[in-house]
Structure formats: structure tokens, C-alpha cells
Tab-separated table of C-alpha atoms in Angstrom:
chain	number	residue	atom	x	y	z
A	89	UNK	CA	-13.306	-4.764	37.601
A	90	UNK	CA	-11.056	-5.649	34.745
A	91	UNK	CA	-13.600	-4.127	32.251
A	92	UNK	CA	-13.397	-0.885	34.413
A	93	UNK	CA	-9.714	-0.473	34.384
A	94	UNK	CA	-9.590	-0.827	30.599
A	95	UNK	CA	-12.074	1.499	30.006
A	96	UNK	CA	-10.045	4.216	32.230
A	97	UNK	CA	-6.954	3.239	30.624
A	98	UNK	CA	-8.536	3.922	27.250
A	99	UNK	CA	-10.011	7.091	28.614
A	100	UNK	CA	-6.747	8.521	29.943
A	101	UNK	CA	-4.811	7.740	26.441
A	102	UNK	CA	-7.549	9.433	24.702
A	103	UNK	CA	-6.934	12.623	26.765
A	104	UNK	CA	-3.343	12.440	26.476
A	105	UNK	CA	-3.435	12.440	22.901
A	106	UNK	CA	-6.444	14.774	22.370
A	107	UNK	CA	-4.081	17.525	24.112
A	108	UNK	CA	-1.623	17.403	21.573
A	109	UNK	CA	-3.805	16.198	18.295
A	110	UNK	CA	-6.139	19.222	18.410
A	111	UNK	CA	-4.143	21.910	17.893
A	112	UNK	CA	-2.235	19.926	14.943
A	113	UNK	CA	-5.509	19.420	13.484
A	114	UNK	CA	-6.006	22.892	13.465
A	115	UNK	CA	-2.848	23.717	11.692
A	116	UNK	CA	-3.222	21.237	9.013
A	117	UNK	CA	-7.079	22.767	8.481
A	118	UNK	CA	-5.463	26.243	8.027
A	119	UNK	CA	-2.895	24.911	6.023
A	120	UNK	CA	-5.114	22.937	3.683
A	121	UNK	CA	-7.498	26.334	3.175
A	122	UNK	CA	-4.332	28.440	2.233
A	123	UNK	CA	-3.140	25.722	-0.292
A	124	UNK	CA	-6.616	25.440	-1.851
A	125	UNK	CA	-6.753	29.049	-1.934
A	126	UNK	CA	-3.196	29.513	-3.679
A	127	UNK	CA	-4.398	27.013	-6.193
A	128	UNK	CA	-7.638	28.946	-6.884
A	129	UNK	CA	-5.580	32.296	-7.503
A	130	UNK	CA	-3.198	30.130	-9.697
A	131	UNK	CA	-6.112	28.762	-11.748
A	132	UNK	CA	-7.540	32.331	-12.220
A	133	UNK	CA	-4.516	34.072	-13.300
A	134	UNK	CA	-4.102	31.361	-15.705
A	135	UNK	CA	-7.609	31.869	-17.178
A	136	UNK	CA	-7.109	35.843	-16.977
A	137	UNK	CA	-3.866	35.814	-18.954
A	138	UNK	CA	-5.502	33.474	-21.455
A	139	UNK	CA	-8.325	35.959	-21.600
A	140	UNK	CA	-5.989	38.819	-22.217
A	141	UNK	CA	-3.805	36.607	-24.818
A	142	UNK	CA	-6.935	35.877	-26.703
A	143	UNK	CA	-8.754	39.164	-26.299
A	144	UNK	CA	-11.540	36.789	-25.163
A	145	UNK	CA	-14.125	38.701	-23.024
A	146	UNK	CA	-15.948	35.313	-22.230
A	147	UNK	CA	-12.957	34.258	-20.408
A	148	UNK	CA	-13.353	37.152	-18.091
A	149	UNK	CA	-16.885	35.801	-17.638
A	150	UNK	CA	-15.233	32.461	-16.528
A	151	UNK	CA	-13.146	34.355	-13.966
A	152	UNK	CA	-16.315	35.398	-12.457
A	153	UNK	CA	-17.797	31.949	-12.456
A	154	UNK	CA	-14.596	30.487	-10.859
A	155	UNK	CA	-16.230	29.095	-8.003
A	156	UNK	CA	-18.586	27.205	-10.159
A	157	UNK	CA	-16.508	24.048	-11.020
A	158	UNK	CA	-19.441	22.551	-12.933
A	159	UNK	CA	-19.239	25.239	-15.633
A	160	UNK	CA	-20.641	23.932	-18.625
A	161	UNK	CA	-17.905	25.114	-21.164
A	162	UNK	CA	-19.730	23.674	-24.003
A	163	UNK	CA	-22.408	26.484	-24.053
A	164	UNK	CA	-23.081	28.549	-27.139
A	165	UNK	CA	-20.937	31.579	-25.541
A	166	UNK	CA	-18.026	29.929	-26.544
A	167	UNK	CA	-18.806	28.680	-29.962
A	168	UNK	CA	-16.676	31.231	-31.579
A	169	UNK	CA	-13.517	30.624	-29.656
A	170	UNK	CA	-12.795	26.903	-30.024
A	171	UNK	CA	-9.242	27.176	-29.608
A	172	UNK	CA	-9.546	28.990	-26.619
A	173	UNK	CA	-12.413	26.508	-25.393
A	174	UNK	CA	-9.869	23.788	-25.682
A	175	UNK	CA	-7.292	25.708	-23.709
A	176	UNK	CA	-9.721	26.787	-20.904
A	177	UNK	CA	-10.665	23.322	-20.547
A	178	UNK	CA	-7.217	22.094	-20.273
A	179	UNK	CA	-6.530	24.724	-17.532
A	180	UNK	CA	-9.824	23.679	-15.964
A	181	UNK	CA	-8.902	19.995	-15.620
A	182	UNK	CA	-5.486	20.647	-14.598
A	183	UNK	CA	-6.967	22.707	-11.737
A	184	UNK	CA	-9.538	20.014	-11.194
A	185	UNK	CA	-6.587	17.369	-10.968
A	186	UNK	CA	-4.563	19.540	-8.339
A	187	UNK	CA	-7.293	20.036	-6.073
A	188	UNK	CA	-8.079	16.454	-6.283
A	189	UNK	CA	-4.347	15.542	-5.502
A	190	UNK	CA	-4.422	18.227	-2.481
A	191	UNK	CA	-7.817	16.567	-1.172
A	192	UNK	CA	-6.062	12.937	-1.209
A	193	UNK	CA	-2.814	14.457	0.584
A	194	UNK	CA	-4.715	16.156	3.273
A	195	UNK	CA	-7.569	13.423	3.795
A	196	UNK	CA	-4.695	10.973	4.302
A	197	UNK	CA	-2.876	13.100	6.899
A	198	UNK	CA	-6.481	13.577	8.483
A	199	UNK	CA	-6.680	9.849	9.392
A	200	UNK	CA	-4.602	10.513	12.287
A	201	UNK	CA	-7.298	12.740	13.488
A	202	UNK	CA	-10.597	11.685	12.255
A	203	UNK	CA	-12.550	8.413	12.977
A	204	UNK	CA	-13.030	6.117	10.573
A	205	UNK	CA	-13.544	2.687	10.330
A	206	UNK	CA	-11.394	0.477	12.574
A	207	UNK	CA	-10.094	-2.705	10.551
A	208	UNK	CA	-12.476	-5.658	11.169
A	209	UNK	CA	-9.474	-7.966	11.490
A	210	UNK	CA	-8.291	-6.082	14.566
A	211	UNK	CA	-11.723	-6.434	16.565
A	212	UNK	CA	-13.238	-9.351	18.180
A	213	UNK	CA	-16.280	-10.864	15.990
A	214	UNK	CA	-18.141	-10.881	19.183
A	215	UNK	CA	-17.739	-7.577	20.684
A	216	UNK	CA	-17.021	-5.552	17.646
A	217	UNK	CA	-14.395	-3.740	19.391
A	218	UNK	CA	-10.605	-3.589	19.166
A	219	UNK	CA	-9.052	-6.600	21.055
A	220	UNK	CA	-7.663	-5.454	24.575
A	221	UNK	CA	-6.404	-9.245	25.283
A	222	UNK	CA	-6.659	-11.412	22.170
A	223	UNK	CA	-6.536	-15.188	22.159
A	224	UNK	CA	-6.748	-17.563	19.264
A	225	UNK	CA	-8.728	-20.815	19.148
A	226	UNK	CA	-7.405	-24.005	17.347
A	227	UNK	CA	-9.772	-23.263	14.620
A	228	UNK	CA	-7.742	-20.201	13.847
A	229	UNK	CA	-10.228	-17.618	14.896
A	230	UNK	CA	-9.226	-14.723	17.456
A	231	UNK	CA	-11.894	-13.777	20.171
A	232	UNK	CA	-11.417	-11.310	23.327
A	233	UNK	CA	-10.104	-13.520	25.981
A	234	UNK	CA	-12.598	-12.256	28.679
A	235	UNK	CA	-15.797	-12.763	26.310
A	236	UNK	CA	-14.639	-16.146	25.214
A	237	UNK	CA	-13.938	-17.509	28.898
A	238	UNK	CA	-17.432	-16.171	29.544
A	239	UNK	CA	-18.985	-18.158	26.453
A	240	UNK	CA	-17.296	-21.085	27.512
A	241	UNK	CA	-18.596	-20.948	31.103
A	242	UNK	CA	-22.125	-19.805	30.595
A	243	UNK	CA	-22.995	-21.174	26.932
A	244	UNK	CA	-21.081	-24.010	26.311
A	245	UNK	CA	-17.573	-25.670	25.473
A	246	UNK	CA	-17.498	-24.891	21.683
A	247	UNK	CA	-15.949	-22.284	19.500
A	248	UNK	CA	-18.853	-19.645	19.087
A	249	UNK	CA	-18.274	-19.409	15.224
A	250	UNK	CA	-17.305	-22.881	14.038
A	251	UNK	CA	-18.832	-24.640	16.986
A	252	UNK	CA	-16.099	-27.147	17.211
A	253	UNK	CA	-15.422	-28.397	20.769
A	254	UNK	CA	-13.256	-26.219	22.877
A	255	UNK	CA	-11.689	-25.927	26.533
A	256	UNK	CA	-10.203	-22.928	28.021
A	257	UNK	CA	-6.979	-24.716	28.110
A	258	UNK	CA	-6.502	-24.902	24.549
A	259	UNK	CA	-6.496	-20.907	24.165
A	260	UNK	CA	-3.364	-19.342	23.094
A	261	UNK	CA	-2.525	-15.835	23.371
A	262	UNK	CA	-2.163	-13.924	19.822
A	263	UNK	CA	0.923	-11.938	20.628
A	264	UNK	CA	1.250	-10.602	17.075
A	265	UNK	CA	-2.179	-9.475	16.946
A	266	UNK	CA	-1.502	-7.725	20.309
A	267	UNK	CA	1.317	-5.895	18.971
A	268	UNK	CA	-0.938	-5.115	15.854
A	269	UNK	CA	-3.435	-3.481	17.901
A	270	UNK	CA	-1.136	-1.279	20.008
A	271	UNK	CA	0.474	-0.043	16.618
A	272	UNK	CA	-2.810	0.551	15.286
A	273	UNK	CA	-3.621	2.866	18.388
A	274	UNK	CA	-0.655	4.512	18.069
A	275	UNK	CA	-1.502	5.885	14.348
A	276	UNK	CA	-5.187	6.309	15.402
A	277	UNK	CA	-5.376	7.450	18.921
A	278	UNK	CA	-8.775	8.622	18.346
A	279	UNK	CA	-9.858	4.699	18.681
A	280	UNK	CA	-9.116	4.975	22.612
A	281	UNK	CA	-12.368	6.967	22.882
A	282	UNK	CA	-14.293	3.617	22.829
A	283	UNK	CA	-11.649	1.425	23.750
B	67	UNK	CA	5.756	-61.918	-33.442
B	68	UNK	CA	6.738	-58.238	-33.634
B	69	UNK	CA	5.101	-56.320	-36.249
B	70	UNK	CA	7.617	-53.499	-35.979
B	71	UNK	CA	4.372	-51.347	-35.042
B	72	UNK	CA	5.028	-49.063	-32.449
B	73	UNK	CA	1.847	-47.087	-30.965
B	74	UNK	CA	1.425	-43.387	-31.335
B	75	UNK	CA	1.619	-43.295	-27.687
B	76	UNK	CA	4.759	-44.806	-27.321
B	77	UNK	CA	6.422	-43.131	-30.053
B	78	UNK	CA	5.231	-39.882	-28.484
B	79	UNK	CA	6.904	-40.766	-25.275
B	80	UNK	CA	9.941	-41.713	-27.070
B	81	UNK	CA	10.037	-38.333	-28.741
B	82	UNK	CA	9.189	-36.496	-25.495
B	83	UNK	CA	12.173	-38.226	-23.772
B	84	UNK	CA	14.452	-37.127	-26.868
B	85	UNK	CA	13.014	-33.499	-26.440
B	86	UNK	CA	14.271	-33.677	-22.710
B	87	UNK	CA	17.641	-34.701	-23.586
B	88	UNK	CA	17.881	-31.783	-26.101
B	89	UNK	CA	16.732	-29.478	-23.527
B	90	UNK	CA	19.221	-30.508	-21.018
B	91	UNK	CA	21.739	-30.108	-23.715
B	92	UNK	CA	20.497	-26.526	-24.356
B	93	UNK	CA	19.527	-27.504	-27.704
B	94	UNK	CA	16.258	-25.783	-27.890
B	95	UNK	CA	15.424	-25.729	-31.529
B	96	UNK	CA	15.981	-29.539	-31.594
B	97	UNK	CA	13.980	-29.972	-28.203
B	98	UNK	CA	11.128	-27.587	-29.709
B	99	UNK	CA	10.927	-30.021	-32.947
B	100	UNK	CA	11.005	-33.079	-30.997
B	101	UNK	CA	8.051	-31.958	-28.536
B	102	UNK	CA	6.085	-30.558	-31.615
B	103	UNK	CA	6.372	-34.175	-33.346
B	104	UNK	CA	4.936	-35.404	-29.959
B	105	UNK	CA	2.199	-33.257	-30.074
B	106	UNK	CA	1.025	-33.664	-33.500
B	107	UNK	CA	1.074	-37.518	-32.653
B	108	UNK	CA	-0.808	-37.178	-29.250
B	109	UNK	CA	-1.968	-33.751	-28.941
B	110	UNK	CA	-4.137	-34.581	-25.832
B	111	UNK	CA	-1.075	-34.694	-23.427
B	112	UNK	CA	-0.722	-31.608	-21.405
B	113	UNK	CA	2.710	-32.639	-20.568
B	114	UNK	CA	4.328	-32.221	-24.224
B	115	UNK	CA	2.578	-28.449	-24.215
B	116	UNK	CA	3.994	-27.374	-21.073
B	117	UNK	CA	7.583	-29.011	-21.953
B	118	UNK	CA	7.381	-26.940	-25.256
B	119	UNK	CA	6.406	-24.013	-23.287
B	120	UNK	CA	9.478	-24.196	-21.220
B	121	UNK	CA	11.473	-24.178	-24.397
B	122	UNK	CA	9.908	-21.089	-25.466
B	123	UNK	CA	10.419	-19.487	-21.987
B	124	UNK	CA	13.967	-20.261	-22.305
B	125	UNK	CA	13.907	-18.111	-25.473
B	126	UNK	CA	11.534	-15.326	-23.772
B	127	UNK	CA	9.254	-16.030	-26.607
B	128	UNK	CA	6.174	-15.135	-24.328
B	129	UNK	CA	3.555	-15.060	-26.862
B	130	UNK	CA	4.231	-18.772	-27.397
B	131	UNK	CA	4.337	-19.756	-23.804
B	132	UNK	CA	1.155	-18.078	-23.426
B	133	UNK	CA	-0.493	-19.979	-26.303
B	134	UNK	CA	1.238	-23.527	-25.374
B	135	UNK	CA	0.118	-23.048	-21.844
B	136	UNK	CA	-3.501	-22.226	-22.489
B	137	UNK	CA	-3.539	-25.334	-24.553
B	138	UNK	CA	-2.159	-27.266	-21.805
B	139	UNK	CA	-4.753	-25.622	-19.603
B	140	UNK	CA	-7.514	-26.754	-21.520
B	141	UNK	CA	-6.423	-30.261	-21.509
B	142	UNK	CA	-5.526	-30.302	-17.806
B	143	UNK	CA	-6.864	-27.225	-15.593
B	144	UNK	CA	-4.800	-28.432	-12.421
B	145	UNK	CA	-1.548	-28.219	-14.439
B	146	UNK	CA	0.740	-26.182	-11.991
B	147	UNK	CA	3.543	-25.717	-14.439
B	148	UNK	CA	0.896	-24.379	-17.363
B	149	UNK	CA	-0.821	-22.114	-14.649
B	150	UNK	CA	2.718	-20.755	-13.472
B	151	UNK	CA	4.391	-20.304	-16.894
B	152	UNK	CA	1.262	-18.560	-18.175
B	153	UNK	CA	1.314	-16.329	-15.190
B	154	UNK	CA	4.682	-15.058	-15.925
B	155	UNK	CA	4.297	-14.975	-19.486
B	156	UNK	CA	1.446	-12.491	-18.694
B	157	UNK	CA	3.483	-10.701	-16.575
B	158	UNK	CA	6.282	-9.936	-19.187
B	159	UNK	CA	3.496	-8.771	-21.316
B	160	UNK	CA	2.383	-6.298	-18.487
B	161	UNK	CA	-0.857	-7.745	-17.987
B	162	UNK	CA	-0.694	-7.579	-14.320
B	163	UNK	CA	-3.982	-8.155	-13.139
B	164	UNK	CA	-4.220	-11.416	-15.393
B	165	UNK	CA	-1.062	-12.697	-14.218
B	166	UNK	CA	-2.022	-12.346	-10.546
B	167	UNK	CA	-4.890	-14.307	-11.136
B	168	UNK	CA	-3.119	-17.155	-13.072
B	169	UNK	CA	-0.115	-17.188	-10.389
B	170	UNK	CA	-2.636	-17.236	-7.418
B	171	UNK	CA	-4.199	-20.040	-8.954
B	172	UNK	CA	-0.522	-21.749	-9.228
B	173	UNK	CA	-0.156	-21.004	-5.648
B	174	UNK	CA	-3.493	-22.921	-4.749
B	175	UNK	CA	-2.231	-25.766	-6.950
B	176	UNK	CA	1.010	-25.884	-5.209
B	177	UNK	CA	-0.078	-26.392	-1.670
B	178	UNK	CA	1.329	-29.843	-0.695
B	179	UNK	CA	4.215	-29.658	-3.482
B	180	UNK	CA	7.793	-28.845	-2.782
B	181	UNK	CA	8.378	-25.533	-0.749
B	182	UNK	CA	10.946	-24.684	-3.673
B	183	UNK	CA	8.149	-24.028	-6.000
B	184	UNK	CA	5.789	-22.419	-3.360
B	185	UNK	CA	8.712	-20.136	-2.844
B	186	UNK	CA	9.406	-19.340	-6.447
B	187	UNK	CA	5.612	-18.693	-7.142
B	188	UNK	CA	5.199	-16.419	-4.189
B	189	UNK	CA	7.927	-14.535	-5.395
B	190	UNK	CA	6.484	-14.030	-8.968
B	191	UNK	CA	3.056	-12.952	-7.448
B	192	UNK	CA	4.947	-10.354	-5.321
B	193	UNK	CA	6.601	-9.027	-8.421
B	194	UNK	CA	3.308	-8.997	-10.429
B	195	UNK	CA	1.349	-6.916	-7.477
B	196	UNK	CA	4.383	-4.575	-7.293
B	197	UNK	CA	4.506	-3.946	-11.048
B	198	UNK	CA	0.720	-3.521	-11.131
B	199	UNK	CA	0.832	-1.098	-8.113
B	200	UNK	CA	3.671	0.798	-9.639
B	201	UNK	CA	1.971	1.595	-12.884
B	202	UNK	CA	-0.640	3.781	-11.199
B	203	UNK	CA	1.667	4.724	-8.076
B	204	UNK	CA	4.415	6.571	-10.185
B	205	UNK	CA	2.289	9.088	-11.713
B	206	UNK	CA	0.297	10.093	-8.712
B	207	UNK	CA	3.773	10.369	-6.880
B	208	UNK	CA	5.042	12.906	-9.371
B	209	UNK	CA	1.538	14.575	-8.983
B	210	UNK	CA	1.891	14.868	-5.304
B	211	UNK	CA	5.685	16.129	-5.716
B	212	UNK	CA	4.578	19.006	-7.921
B	213	UNK	CA	1.689	19.890	-5.513
B	214	UNK	CA	4.309	19.901	-2.512
B	215	UNK	CA	6.618	22.323	-4.432
B	216	UNK	CA	3.663	24.564	-5.302
B	217	UNK	CA	2.477	24.798	-2.036
B	218	UNK	CA	6.080	25.276	-0.338
B	219	UNK	CA	6.477	28.344	-2.879
B	220	UNK	CA	3.048	29.525	-2.101
B	221	UNK	CA	3.981	29.541	1.504
B	222	UNK	CA	7.305	31.265	0.781
B	223	UNK	CA	5.746	34.032	-1.329
B	224	UNK	CA	3.016	34.536	1.579
B	225	UNK	CA	6.009	34.907	3.874
B	226	UNK	CA	7.777	37.351	1.519
B	227	UNK	CA	4.822	39.442	1.202
B	228	UNK	CA	4.558	39.617	4.927
B	229	UNK	CA	7.706	41.013	5.595
B	230	UNK	CA	7.841	43.337	2.607
B	231	UNK	CA	4.725	44.914	4.201
B	232	UNK	CA	6.070	45.062	7.514
B	233	UNK	CA	9.068	46.581	5.924
B	234	UNK	CA	6.806	49.125	4.167
B	235	UNK	CA	4.891	50.108	7.399
B	236	UNK	CA	7.847	50.590	9.596
B	237	UNK	CA	10.267	52.184	6.930
B	238	UNK	CA	12.790	49.740	7.933
B	239	UNK	CA	15.131	49.215	5.424
B	240	UNK	CA	16.564	46.292	7.465
B	241	UNK	CA	13.492	44.212	6.429
B	242	UNK	CA	14.358	44.634	3.026
B	243	UNK	CA	17.449	43.132	3.779
B	244	UNK	CA	15.746	40.135	5.269
B	245	UNK	CA	13.722	39.596	2.269
B	246	UNK	CA	16.967	39.291	0.263
B	247	UNK	CA	18.057	36.316	2.778
B	248	UNK	CA	14.659	34.699	2.664
B	249	UNK	CA	16.330	31.119	1.715
B	250	UNK	CA	18.400	31.214	4.776
B	251	UNK	CA	15.923	30.149	7.316
B	252	UNK	CA	18.938	29.961	10.027
B	253	UNK	CA	18.800	33.958	9.944
B	254	UNK	CA	20.129	34.797	13.270
B	255	UNK	CA	17.832	37.979	13.903
B	256	UNK	CA	19.499	38.818	17.097
B	257	UNK	CA	22.566	40.413	15.099
B	258	UNK	CA	23.110	44.176	16.097
B	259	UNK	CA	21.765	45.079	12.602
B	260	UNK	CA	18.144	45.241	14.239
B	261	UNK	CA	19.384	46.684	17.836
B	262	UNK	CA	17.376	49.956	16.611
B	263	UNK	CA	14.073	48.410	15.692
B	264	UNK	CA	13.166	46.088	18.600
B	265	UNK	CA	9.372	46.159	17.855
B	266	UNK	CA	10.129	45.361	14.166
B	267	UNK	CA	12.656	42.412	15.135
B	268	UNK	CA	9.858	41.105	17.423
B	269	UNK	CA	7.260	41.173	14.722
B	270	UNK	CA	9.790	39.727	12.212
B	271	UNK	CA	10.461	37.194	14.377
B	272	UNK	CA	6.555	36.340	14.674
B	273	UNK	CA	6.369	36.073	11.468
B	274	UNK	CA	9.440	33.680	10.508
B	275	UNK	CA	8.291	31.362	13.446
B	276	UNK	CA	4.700	31.489	11.937
B	277	UNK	CA	6.458	30.419	8.381
B	278	UNK	CA	8.571	27.896	9.998
B	279	UNK	CA	5.455	26.261	11.691
B	280	UNK	CA	3.505	26.181	8.402
B	281	UNK	CA	6.292	24.514	6.597
B	282	UNK	CA	6.687	22.222	9.305
B	283	UNK	CA	3.098	21.248	9.077
B	284	UNK	CA	3.180	21.188	4.932
B	285	UNK	CA	6.143	18.699	5.609
B	286	UNK	CA	4.203	16.507	8.001
B	287	UNK	CA	1.003	16.387	5.787
B	288	UNK	CA	2.939	15.531	2.488
B	289	UNK	CA	5.332	12.860	4.424
B	290	UNK	CA	2.170	11.203	5.594
B	291	UNK	CA	0.887	10.981	1.968
B	292	UNK	CA	4.435	9.846	0.566
B	293	UNK	CA	4.301	6.590	2.913
B	294	UNK	CA	2.235	5.103	0.336
B	295	UNK	CA	4.962	5.465	-2.119
B	296	UNK	CA	8.143	5.286	-0.023
B	297	UNK	CA	9.576	2.256	1.524
B	298	UNK	CA	9.652	2.374	4.946
B	299	UNK	CA	10.647	-0.118	7.669
B	300	UNK	CA	8.103	-3.043	7.638
B	301	UNK	CA	6.388	-3.396	11.191
B	302	UNK	CA	7.993	-6.318	13.129
B	303	UNK	CA	4.859	-7.669	14.104
B	304	UNK	CA	3.936	-8.435	10.434
B	305	UNK	CA	7.073	-10.331	9.824
B	306	UNK	CA	8.492	-13.820	10.782
B	307	UNK	CA	11.039	-13.645	13.526
B	308	UNK	CA	13.253	-16.331	11.311
B	309	UNK	CA	12.884	-15.069	7.936
B	310	UNK	CA	12.299	-11.358	8.836
B	311	UNK	CA	10.120	-11.026	5.919
B	312	UNK	CA	6.412	-10.290	5.786
B	313	UNK	CA	4.305	-13.376	6.484
B	314	UNK	CA	2.868	-15.318	3.688
B	315	UNK	CA	1.201	-18.082	5.623
B	316	UNK	CA	1.502	-17.376	9.205
B	317	UNK	CA	0.913	-20.152	11.784
B	318	UNK	CA	0.795	-19.773	15.840
B	319	UNK	CA	2.355	-22.112	17.962
B	320	UNK	CA	1.124	-23.030	21.502
B	321	UNK	CA	3.629	-20.649	22.983
B	322	UNK	CA	1.710	-17.769	21.139
B	323	UNK	CA	4.651	-16.916	18.551
B	324	UNK	CA	3.762	-16.523	15.108
B	325	UNK	CA	6.097	-18.208	12.389
B	326	UNK	CA	6.019	-18.466	8.638
B	327	UNK	CA	4.507	-21.812	8.089
B	328	UNK	CA	6.894	-23.294	5.521
B	329	UNK	CA	10.036	-22.349	7.545
B	330	UNK	CA	8.395	-23.827	10.830
B	331	UNK	CA	7.685	-26.932	9.077
B	332	UNK	CA	10.998	-27.262	7.720
B	333	UNK	CA	12.668	-26.389	11.240
B	334	UNK	CA	10.416	-29.348	12.705
B	335	UNK	CA	11.744	-31.701	10.082
B	336	UNK	CA	15.233	-31.017	10.222
B	337	UNK	CA	16.213	-29.446	13.315
B	338	UNK	CA	13.840	-30.736	15.845
B	339	UNK	CA	10.465	-31.103	17.400
B	340	UNK	CA	10.431	-27.799	19.543
B	341	UNK	CA	9.605	-24.201	19.407
B	342	UNK	CA	12.412	-22.308	17.695
B	343	UNK	CA	12.219	-19.355	20.087
B	344	UNK	CA	10.547	-20.945	23.438
B	345	UNK	CA	12.441	-24.434	22.691
B	346	UNK	CA	8.932	-25.903	24.229
B	347	UNK	CA	8.138	-29.263	22.507
B	348	UNK	CA	6.064	-29.002	19.240
B	349	UNK	CA	4.360	-31.136	16.828
B	350	UNK	CA	3.174	-30.103	13.104
B	351	UNK	CA	-0.329	-30.628	14.098
B	352	UNK	CA	-0.562	-28.146	16.794
B	353	UNK	CA	0.187	-25.531	14.437
B	354	UNK	CA	-2.726	-22.824	14.125
B	355	UNK	CA	-3.090	-20.700	11.110
B	356	UNK	CA	-2.996	-17.131	12.346
B	357	UNK	CA	-6.117	-15.840	10.116
B	358	UNK	CA	-6.342	-12.282	11.747
B	359	UNK	CA	-2.513	-11.834	11.118
B	360	UNK	CA	-2.946	-13.033	7.377
B	361	UNK	CA	-5.643	-10.377	7.158
B	362	UNK	CA	-3.266	-7.695	8.846
B	363	UNK	CA	-0.967	-8.360	6.135
B	364	UNK	CA	-3.356	-8.190	3.392
B	365	UNK	CA	-4.382	-4.727	4.515
B	366	UNK	CA	-0.900	-3.611	5.208
B	367	UNK	CA	0.202	-4.603	1.381
B	368	UNK	CA	-2.884	-2.824	0.343
B	369	UNK	CA	-1.382	0.655	1.892
B	370	UNK	CA	2.292	-0.351	1.149
B	371	UNK	CA	2.371	-1.800	-1.785
B	372	UNK	CA	6.027	-1.187	-2.428
B	373	UNK	CA	6.326	-3.968	-0.022
B	374	UNK	CA	5.441	-6.330	-2.575
B	375	UNK	CA	8.786	-5.991	-4.253
B	376	UNK	CA	10.523	-8.121	-1.551
B	377	UNK	CA	7.735	-10.270	-0.980
């Protein structure tokens, strides 16, 4: 019965969050595309300006190939324009670096929406799920209360991992971890889906 | 019958004591001389080397601190003082990851020692970890700041262009006026200027709220990314309720509350054998290491390394 109720609580919290999160996620996606395009435009313009400055037709050719970031700019086309090649490679690495920063920033923001791996220390080693009601044993290991009580009753009166003797009355509620799970779910509400 | 012969060992000890006296009186050169003579007589006594290292430390002569400590460690791997001083010498030389290694070894050695020493070493570990992180984080933070400005400008340009296009389409001069005031996001577009161009007003307000919304999204995204760099409030459940600091070595009591081990042991010894918050009877042997919270703190510091500053 407890299991069923927990499951429904998780579903409800997930649905509540999803209603707000999906539109936000869309906005971030659209903004990310906008910013990426702005970076590419900026890069194109810099190359073009460089091309006009140096009257180097090859730079115009680069402009065509802008989407191919794996351009090998050491190819023989550019042997005559060493200085330009150097400046082109500077512009290119500047663009690549900015794009990387953009990805880092938006990936970080996306963690709020995209399921990633839930941290191990917030999960019971037996259920592999986020703790609902964590208890700690004298060995210092934390388990899901229901699972551990089940184990003590049906398997034996010992700590599942250390095998040290263990009685139900020795279990202590790990209040700090309970708070930690709550805080984690607040920032990663997608985890409610399998709560 | 006294031969007047004093063994080398005894002589060295006398010199060491002399060195200690000089050190107490802040006569560092004399102290160094005395220790050096002791070393010459008995080079295999680690204490002479660490004592001399302490003198070099007082003079901020980190190269020599490192050299003497390394020698001391060759003689005695478990010299706490040598590990500790080597750690801070490496820290001074900005060799962060080596410094952290040595300091963490010192931490291991200090268990069971005085809590003051443990406190000092923890403090240095925090400093080293913070410095190590800062070296990488500052350039990254700069890049994000520059990118944020770039993106914000791109959004504004896009907004300006949309307004301008709208202005040209509707031949509405007033939109051009809006273009001038673009920086003032609190434009009251219900002012009488626009009474004649209702439809345009509506489209303008649509463009404006679209811009405001995008700018908000941009701020949200970059603020989230900036958490890695900017100090915010450390979560309460990762801090000891007594020290108000992140746990270093958390232990849980039968009441379910988690405390900093050193502080709690201190309390049990000096104040009384009871849980500080619940006041339930409590003995030192009842304390359990809260392994999960220890991992939680580690993970938190990995994402918020600025917190090492006050660790």
C-alpha cells in the first residue's frame, strides 16, 4: 500500500513539474539556436572581412564551407597566403571556443530538464532508486527502510552489505539524506518519473 | 671515570635543544645553524630536518622547506609535520594537485591527534583545492561573461531590426521613435503618441514582450551556468548545525541528527554526554559515520568549488 502511494505521489509531482517545464525547455532550445546562429553569422562576417581585406578569394571559398568545421586549412589552396591562413585559423578557433562555451552554458541549464544519471549516494544500493525513507545502520551504510526491514525479516538479521549482525531497532533515520533527496528532486524533478 | 667524550647522538640532541631555544627567541639564523650542526652529526633523525624546515617556513623560504621536508620523509614516511609543511610549501609554489596530495596524507596521519592540528590541515586543504579550481574557473567565467554580452546584443539587434521592419511596413514614424528608446525597457506604450496606430501598437507590444521573454530566458540560462562560479548559499543539510559549515567528517546520532565529528566529540567531553539538539543521552561509541552525507558534500564541492574557500 505504501509502495502504491509513493508511486502516485511521484507521478503527481512529475506531472505538476512537466506542465511548467516543457514550455521553458522549448524557449531555451529556441534561444540556443538563435545564439548559435548569431555566432555563426559573426564568424562568417569576420572571415568575409578578412577575405576583402586581403583580396584573398580563398577566404570566400571558406565562407561557403563554413558549416564544415573540420576544414583542413593546411591544404595546398592556402600555401600562398600564410599570413591569412594564420588569421583564419585564429578566427576559426575563436569561433570553436565560443561555440563550446555556448554548449557548456546551455547544457548546464538543460540539466533541469534532461534526465541524467542520479547520484549514487542518493540511491539505495539494493533498490538502485532514490531514497524515499532512508535509514542508516551502525556500519554507516544507508538503505531504503522498507527494503531493509523486509531483508531483516525474510533473509536474516544482518547488514546486507557488511553482513554485521543487525536488529531492526538499531536503524536510524538519515534525516540529512532525506533533505538531500528533497533538494535534488527540486532541481531535477524529471527524477520523479521513476520515483 | 669520565672521558669527556659525549656521543654524537647526545651532542646532536643538545644542539637541537639549543636550536629550539633560538627559535623561541626568534633568532632564526642561529636556530638554523644549530639544527644544521645536529644534522651533520646525525643525519638520520627526521625531527632535525623538520625543525629546520620550520625555520625556513618562518622566512618563507619555500624551496628549502620543500627540500628539508622531502628528506625528512625519506627517513620517516609518517612524519605529520613533514607532510604538512611540504603541502603548504607546494601550495606556495602553486603546485596545487601535489600540495593537495601531501595535505590529504597529512590529514590521514593526523587522525587521533589533536583536533587543532586537524583543523589547521583541513583549512590548508580547502585553500589548496580552492586555488586549484580558481586557476581553471576564472578564464571560463570570463568566456561565459563575454558570450552572455554577445548573445544579449544579438537579441537587441534582432529586436531593433524587427521594430524597424514594422516601422517601414506601417510607415509609422513613431516606431522609429521607439527604436531610439530601445534601451528603456519600461517604455509605456500606452501613451497618447500611439493612439492613432492601434494595430501597430499591438504588434509593437508583441515584439517587446517577445524580446523581454527571450532576454529572461537568456538570463535564466546564464545565471544557472554561473552558479559554478558565484558563491551562493550552501544547502543547510550539508552543514553542521553547530559549526554552520560544510561537513568535513559527518557523524549521525541515534536521534537521526548529523554533526561534525570533532565538534560533537568536544561537546561530549566538555559539556555533557547528551545530544546537543535533542538532549537525549549520548555516548561517543554510539556515533555512526554518515557515509552518504560525506559523499554528498564531496559531490557538492565538485560543482561548487568556490565553497572550498571557507572549508
